[in-house]
């Protein structure tokens, strides 16, 4: 029996994007083909459960290529790597499997091309994030990080004769990025836009889907890890769009009972690095508390997939 008035709205799309699906499968297929251990530089994706599960199967996560034994297999994470990391892997004779998302590689290629053509690049993104480190590393001498609206004022001066373009991290808040770009254009009216959106389809779709349900929600639960940029953005977007409260949790058991006090309608979504099993655990947890009236609200249907790295293609099931 449904508890009167208690409703759960499931945002769709949510969870794994094509780049994460490919990256996780790259590690799984590498383990199957080469056997454990397979080294992975950084977390393959920013999700605790995914990392723990792959570790249990023989993946060894390291911070840098210098921690990988000479000649071993190493997977580069979905967030991409700088040329310096690639070079260090070559120096150590590592056998690399590149799980960088093709949509991150697209931004790297833009950075390389604009740098070659004499541009200064304003890279909108979060300081210290692996993707930003990888993209900046393509053209470090001409790339300037813009972290938030506050980052605009601290940029150096660029005269109108200096070619200038902005690029971005793929997982930013669409609305916040537009605000930052508007501020950048106030300061540098000749600033050029990227040739196509750098914020990827998956980020945009997950934000649009949560925006769609947030105004009706007393609470929006986002499943995702604390270091997952795109998952954290979903909490912010939900609050901006009118959710009364929103929290990020890795697991159902982290849901504080007090969050449910007076919550008639709860929204649920998950970041691009989150397996659906974790969402279903939250659905079950909430059902035990009376939220058995579940409705999936679909904004867009995604069909995009990416081929595995060449060396693993024949291993795809
Ligand atoms: O949202 P971020 O970039 O922190 O990564 P994630 O691993 O949580 O989600 C998938 C997104 C990427 C691999 C970045 S392109
Ligand atoms: Fe690729 Fe976007 Fe997923 Fe990042 S979030 S892995 S860019 S599809």
Short mmCIF file of C-alpha atoms in Angstrom, two decimals, residues 5-307:
data_model
loop_
_atom_site.label_atom_id
_atom_site.label_comp_id
_atom_site.label_asym_id
_atom_site.label_seq_id
_atom_site.Cartn_x
_atom_site.Cartn_y
_atom_site.Cartn_z
CA UNK A 5 1.02 11.61 -0.36
CA UNK A 6 4.46 10.01 -0.42
CA UNK A 7 5.91 10.02 -3.92
CA UNK A 8 9.28 9.28 -5.49
CA UNK A 9 10.22 10.90 -8.81
CA UNK A 10 13.11 9.26 -10.64
CA UNK A 11 14.94 11.55 -13.05
CA UNK A 12 15.93 10.14 -16.44
CA UNK A 13 18.48 10.15 -17.85
CA UNK A 14 20.69 9.59 -14.83
CA UNK A 15 23.76 7.50 -14.01
CA UNK A 16 26.36 6.09 -16.39
CA UNK A 17 27.22 8.10 -19.47
CA UNK A 18 28.83 6.55 -22.55
CA UNK A 19 32.32 7.65 -21.48
CA UNK A 20 32.02 6.03 -18.05
CA UNK A 21 30.53 2.87 -19.46
CA UNK A 22 33.50 2.59 -21.82
CA UNK A 23 36.06 3.37 -19.11
CA UNK A 24 34.72 0.82 -16.62
CA UNK A 25 34.47 -1.80 -19.35
CA UNK A 26 38.05 -1.01 -20.39
CA UNK A 27 39.30 -2.03 -16.92
CA UNK A 28 37.05 -5.10 -16.82
CA UNK A 29 38.15 -6.27 -20.27
CA UNK A 30 41.81 -5.55 -19.50
CA UNK A 31 41.54 -7.73 -16.38
CA UNK A 32 39.91 -10.50 -18.43
CA UNK A 33 42.48 -10.29 -21.24
CA UNK A 34 45.74 -9.66 -19.36
CA UNK A 35 44.91 -10.89 -15.86
CA UNK A 36 45.45 -9.07 -12.55
CA UNK A 37 46.98 -6.78 -11.67
CA UNK A 38 45.98 -4.09 -14.13
CA UNK A 39 47.16 -0.67 -13.00
CA UNK A 40 44.87 2.33 -13.33
CA UNK A 41 46.21 5.87 -13.09
CA UNK A 42 43.86 7.76 -10.73
CA UNK A 43 40.28 6.64 -10.09
CA UNK A 44 38.92 5.30 -13.37
CA UNK A 45 35.79 7.36 -12.62
CA UNK A 46 35.01 9.31 -9.45
CA UNK A 47 32.86 6.73 -7.73
CA UNK A 48 33.78 4.88 -4.53
CA UNK A 49 31.74 1.78 -5.29
CA UNK A 50 33.13 1.41 -8.82
CA UNK A 51 36.70 1.78 -7.57
CA UNK A 52 36.16 -0.67 -4.70
CA UNK A 53 34.53 -3.26 -6.96
CA UNK A 54 37.31 -3.07 -9.55
CA UNK A 55 39.95 -3.24 -6.80
CA UNK A 56 38.36 -6.46 -5.56
CA UNK A 57 38.75 -7.87 -9.07
CA UNK A 58 42.45 -7.03 -9.34
CA UNK A 59 42.71 -3.41 -10.49
CA UNK A 60 45.41 -1.42 -8.71
CA UNK A 61 44.74 2.32 -8.55
CA UNK A 62 47.83 4.52 -8.44
CA UNK A 63 48.38 8.26 -8.36
CA UNK A 64 51.08 8.39 -11.00
CA UNK A 65 52.78 6.31 -13.70
CA UNK A 66 55.97 6.19 -11.60
CA UNK A 67 54.11 3.78 -9.28
CA UNK A 68 53.48 1.31 -12.13
CA UNK A 69 56.14 -1.41 -12.61
CA UNK A 70 58.09 -1.08 -15.89
CA UNK A 71 56.37 -2.87 -18.75
CA UNK A 72 53.01 -3.35 -16.98
CA UNK A 73 49.56 -2.44 -18.31
CA UNK A 74 48.18 0.91 -17.20
CA UNK A 75 44.75 2.36 -17.90
CA UNK A 76 44.33 6.14 -18.14
CA UNK A 77 41.13 7.30 -16.46
CA UNK A 78 38.05 8.68 -18.24
CA UNK A 79 39.00 12.24 -17.23
CA UNK A 80 41.94 12.33 -19.67
CA UNK A 81 45.67 12.91 -19.21
CA UNK A 82 48.20 15.56 -20.23
CA UNK A 83 50.94 14.87 -22.78
CA UNK A 84 53.44 14.84 -19.88
CA UNK A 85 51.69 11.80 -18.39
CA UNK A 86 51.68 10.02 -21.75
CA UNK A 87 55.41 10.73 -22.14
CA UNK A 88 56.20 9.39 -18.68
CA UNK A 89 54.32 6.17 -19.51
CA UNK A 90 56.37 5.79 -22.69
CA UNK A 91 59.62 6.33 -20.74
CA UNK A 92 58.64 3.49 -18.40
CA UNK A 93 57.68 1.19 -21.28
CA UNK A 94 54.15 0.92 -19.95
CA UNK A 95 51.45 -0.70 -22.05
CA UNK A 96 48.77 1.96 -21.99
CA UNK A 97 45.06 1.52 -22.46
CA UNK A 98 43.49 4.93 -22.85
CA UNK A 99 40.03 5.20 -21.28
CA UNK A 100 39.91 9.00 -21.75
CA UNK A 101 36.40 9.86 -22.85
CA UNK A 102 36.35 10.84 -26.55
CA UNK A 103 34.45 13.99 -25.56
CA UNK A 104 37.33 15.01 -23.27
CA UNK A 105 39.79 14.24 -26.07
CA UNK A 106 37.72 16.57 -28.27
CA UNK A 107 38.41 19.43 -25.83
CA UNK A 108 42.13 18.50 -25.75
CA UNK A 109 42.19 18.72 -29.54
CA UNK A 110 40.52 22.14 -29.44
CA UNK A 111 43.13 23.33 -26.94
CA UNK A 112 45.98 22.08 -29.15
CA UNK A 113 44.52 23.67 -32.27
CA UNK A 114 43.81 27.06 -30.68
CA UNK A 115 47.28 27.15 -29.10
CA UNK A 116 48.86 26.36 -32.48
CA UNK A 117 46.82 29.15 -34.07
CA UNK A 118 48.14 31.74 -31.61
CA UNK A 119 45.23 31.97 -29.19
CA UNK A 120 45.28 32.46 -25.44
CA UNK A 121 42.80 29.99 -23.89
CA UNK A 122 40.50 30.75 -20.96
CA UNK A 123 39.65 27.34 -19.52
CA UNK A 124 36.55 27.41 -17.32
CA UNK A 125 36.82 24.63 -14.74
CA UNK A 126 37.67 23.59 -11.22
CA UNK A 127 41.22 23.97 -9.99
CA UNK A 128 42.91 20.66 -9.20
CA UNK A 129 40.36 18.53 -11.07
CA UNK A 130 42.05 15.81 -13.15
CA UNK A 131 40.25 16.78 -16.33
CA UNK A 132 41.41 20.39 -16.03
CA UNK A 133 44.98 19.25 -15.36
CA UNK A 134 44.87 17.09 -18.49
CA UNK A 135 43.39 19.77 -20.75
CA UNK A 136 45.68 22.55 -19.46
CA UNK A 137 48.63 20.23 -19.99
CA UNK A 138 48.04 20.34 -23.77
CA UNK A 139 49.03 24.01 -23.90
CA UNK A 140 50.16 25.08 -20.43
CA UNK A 141 51.88 28.27 -21.56
CA UNK A 142 48.72 29.78 -23.10
CA UNK A 143 45.99 28.32 -20.85
CA UNK A 144 44.46 30.36 -18.02
CA UNK A 145 42.09 28.66 -15.60
CA UNK A 146 38.85 30.43 -14.71
CA UNK A 147 37.46 28.80 -11.57
CA UNK A 148 34.05 30.37 -10.88
CA UNK A 149 32.83 33.93 -11.51
CA UNK A 150 35.45 35.10 -9.00
CA UNK A 151 38.17 33.81 -11.31
CA UNK A 152 37.35 36.41 -14.01
CA UNK A 153 38.82 39.41 -12.18
CA UNK A 154 42.17 37.74 -11.52
CA UNK A 155 42.92 37.06 -15.20
CA UNK A 156 45.68 39.11 -16.82
CA UNK A 157 44.80 41.81 -19.35
CA UNK A 158 44.43 40.73 -23.01
CA UNK A 159 44.19 43.49 -25.62
CA UNK A 160 41.85 43.26 -28.63
CA UNK A 161 44.79 42.23 -30.84
CA UNK A 162 45.25 39.02 -28.78
CA UNK A 163 43.19 36.11 -30.12
CA UNK A 164 41.21 34.72 -27.19
CA UNK A 165 38.89 31.70 -26.87
CA UNK A 166 37.16 30.05 -23.93
CA UNK A 167 36.93 26.28 -23.47
CA UNK A 168 35.56 24.34 -20.49
CA UNK A 169 35.58 21.23 -18.37
CA UNK A 170 32.90 18.81 -19.64
CA UNK A 171 30.99 18.43 -16.36
CA UNK A 172 30.23 22.01 -15.28
CA UNK A 173 26.88 23.55 -14.45
CA UNK A 174 25.51 24.85 -17.75
CA UNK A 175 23.90 27.89 -16.11
CA UNK A 176 26.93 28.83 -14.01
CA UNK A 177 29.20 28.49 -17.03
CA UNK A 178 26.98 30.84 -19.05
CA UNK A 179 27.20 33.34 -16.18
CA UNK A 180 31.00 33.08 -16.14
CA UNK A 181 31.20 33.46 -19.91
CA UNK A 182 28.97 36.56 -19.78
CA UNK A 183 31.39 38.08 -17.24
CA UNK A 184 34.37 37.09 -19.39
CA UNK A 185 32.80 38.81 -22.38
CA UNK A 186 32.21 41.98 -20.36
CA UNK A 187 35.96 42.06 -19.73
CA UNK A 188 37.05 40.74 -23.13
CA UNK A 189 34.37 41.58 -25.73
CA UNK A 190 36.42 39.93 -28.50
CA UNK A 191 36.43 36.55 -26.70
CA UNK A 192 35.50 33.71 -29.08
CA UNK A 193 33.20 30.78 -28.27
CA UNK A 194 34.37 27.18 -28.68
CA UNK A 195 33.41 25.55 -31.99
CA UNK A 196 30.92 23.28 -30.17
CA UNK A 197 29.71 22.70 -26.61
CA UNK A 198 32.45 21.45 -24.29
CA UNK A 199 29.94 20.64 -21.54
CA UNK A 200 28.99 17.20 -22.75
CA UNK A 201 25.61 15.77 -23.71
CA UNK A 202 25.46 13.61 -20.56
CA UNK A 203 26.13 16.51 -18.19
CA UNK A 204 23.53 18.65 -19.97
CA UNK A 205 20.91 15.89 -20.03
CA UNK A 206 21.32 14.99 -16.32
CA UNK A 207 21.04 18.63 -15.32
CA UNK A 208 17.95 19.16 -17.53
CA UNK A 209 16.33 16.00 -16.09
CA UNK A 210 16.85 17.06 -12.47
CA UNK A 211 15.65 20.59 -13.25
CA UNK A 212 12.48 19.04 -14.61
CA UNK A 213 11.54 17.36 -11.31
CA UNK A 214 13.16 19.69 -8.75
CA UNK A 215 10.35 22.28 -8.47
CA UNK A 216 7.96 19.56 -7.24
CA UNK A 217 10.41 18.07 -4.75
CA UNK A 218 10.74 18.61 -1.00
CA UNK A 219 14.02 16.75 -1.22
CA UNK A 220 16.27 15.66 -4.11
CA UNK A 221 18.72 12.87 -3.38
CA UNK A 222 21.68 12.65 -5.74
CA UNK A 223 23.66 9.43 -5.69
CA UNK A 224 27.34 10.10 -6.31
CA UNK A 225 30.72 10.51 -4.65
CA UNK A 226 32.03 13.70 -3.05
CA UNK A 227 34.85 14.03 -5.59
CA UNK A 228 32.48 13.68 -8.55
CA UNK A 229 32.17 17.10 -10.10
CA UNK A 230 29.11 16.32 -12.20
CA UNK A 231 27.28 14.70 -9.25
CA UNK A 232 27.91 17.74 -7.05
CA UNK A 233 26.61 19.99 -9.81
CA UNK A 234 23.32 18.02 -9.78
CA UNK A 235 22.77 18.98 -6.12
CA UNK A 236 23.39 22.65 -6.95
CA UNK A 237 21.16 22.53 -10.04
CA UNK A 238 18.34 20.85 -8.06
CA UNK A 239 18.48 23.58 -5.39
CA UNK A 240 18.64 26.36 -8.02
CA UNK A 241 15.62 24.84 -9.76
CA UNK A 242 13.49 24.92 -6.63
CA UNK A 243 14.07 21.71 -4.65
CA UNK A 244 13.59 22.52 -0.95
CA UNK A 245 16.63 20.45 -0.01
CA UNK A 246 19.18 18.31 -1.83
CA UNK A 247 21.97 15.98 -0.68
CA UNK A 248 24.68 13.86 -2.24
CA UNK A 249 25.10 10.29 -0.96
CA UNK A 250 27.29 7.39 -2.00
CA UNK A 251 24.97 4.79 -0.48
CA UNK A 252 21.35 4.47 0.70
CA UNK A 253 22.43 4.03 4.32
CA UNK A 254 23.85 7.57 4.29
CA UNK A 255 20.34 9.03 3.97
CA UNK A 256 19.68 10.81 7.23
CA UNK A 257 16.20 9.98 8.59
CA UNK A 258 15.65 13.66 9.43
CA UNK A 259 15.86 14.58 5.72
CA UNK A 260 12.62 12.67 5.18
CA UNK A 261 10.67 14.59 7.86
CA UNK A 262 7.69 16.16 6.09
CA UNK A 263 9.05 15.23 2.64
CA UNK A 264 6.02 14.27 0.55
CA UNK A 265 7.76 14.24 -2.83
CA UNK A 266 11.34 13.08 -3.14
CA UNK A 267 13.36 13.32 -6.34
CA UNK A 268 16.18 10.90 -7.10
CA UNK A 269 18.97 11.06 -9.62
CA UNK A 270 22.63 10.02 -9.96
CA UNK A 271 25.87 11.30 -11.43
CA UNK A 272 27.45 10.06 -14.65
CA UNK A 273 29.85 7.78 -12.74
CA UNK A 274 27.16 5.99 -10.69
CA UNK A 275 25.97 2.43 -11.36
CA UNK A 276 22.20 1.98 -11.37
CA UNK A 277 22.41 -0.65 -8.60
CA UNK A 278 23.16 2.14 -6.11
CA UNK A 279 20.07 4.06 -7.22
CA UNK A 280 17.92 0.95 -6.88
CA UNK A 281 19.22 0.50 -3.33
CA UNK A 282 17.95 4.00 -2.56
CA UNK A 283 14.60 3.16 -4.19
CA UNK A 284 14.33 0.08 -1.93
CA UNK A 285 15.41 2.07 1.15
CA UNK A 286 12.72 4.70 0.48
CA UNK A 287 10.07 2.06 -0.27
CA UNK A 288 10.62 0.72 3.26
CA UNK A 289 9.77 4.22 4.47
CA UNK A 290 6.52 4.48 2.48
CA UNK A 291 7.72 5.91 -0.83
CA UNK A 292 6.24 3.15 -2.96
CA UNK A 293 4.55 5.43 -5.50
CA UNK A 294 7.46 5.69 -7.93
CA UNK A 295 7.33 7.59 -11.20
CA UNK A 296 10.16 7.86 -13.70
CA UNK A 297 10.20 11.24 -15.43
CA UNK A 298 12.07 10.95 -18.71
CA UNK A 299 13.41 14.09 -20.30
CA UNK A 300 15.55 12.63 -23.11
CA UNK A 301 16.48 9.14 -24.25
CA UNK A 302 20.23 8.63 -24.75
CA UNK A 303 21.56 6.21 -27.34
CA UNK A 304 25.23 7.25 -27.62
CA UNK A 305 27.96 4.62 -27.11
CA UNK A 306 31.73 4.71 -27.63
CA UNK A 307 33.95 1.93 -28.98
#
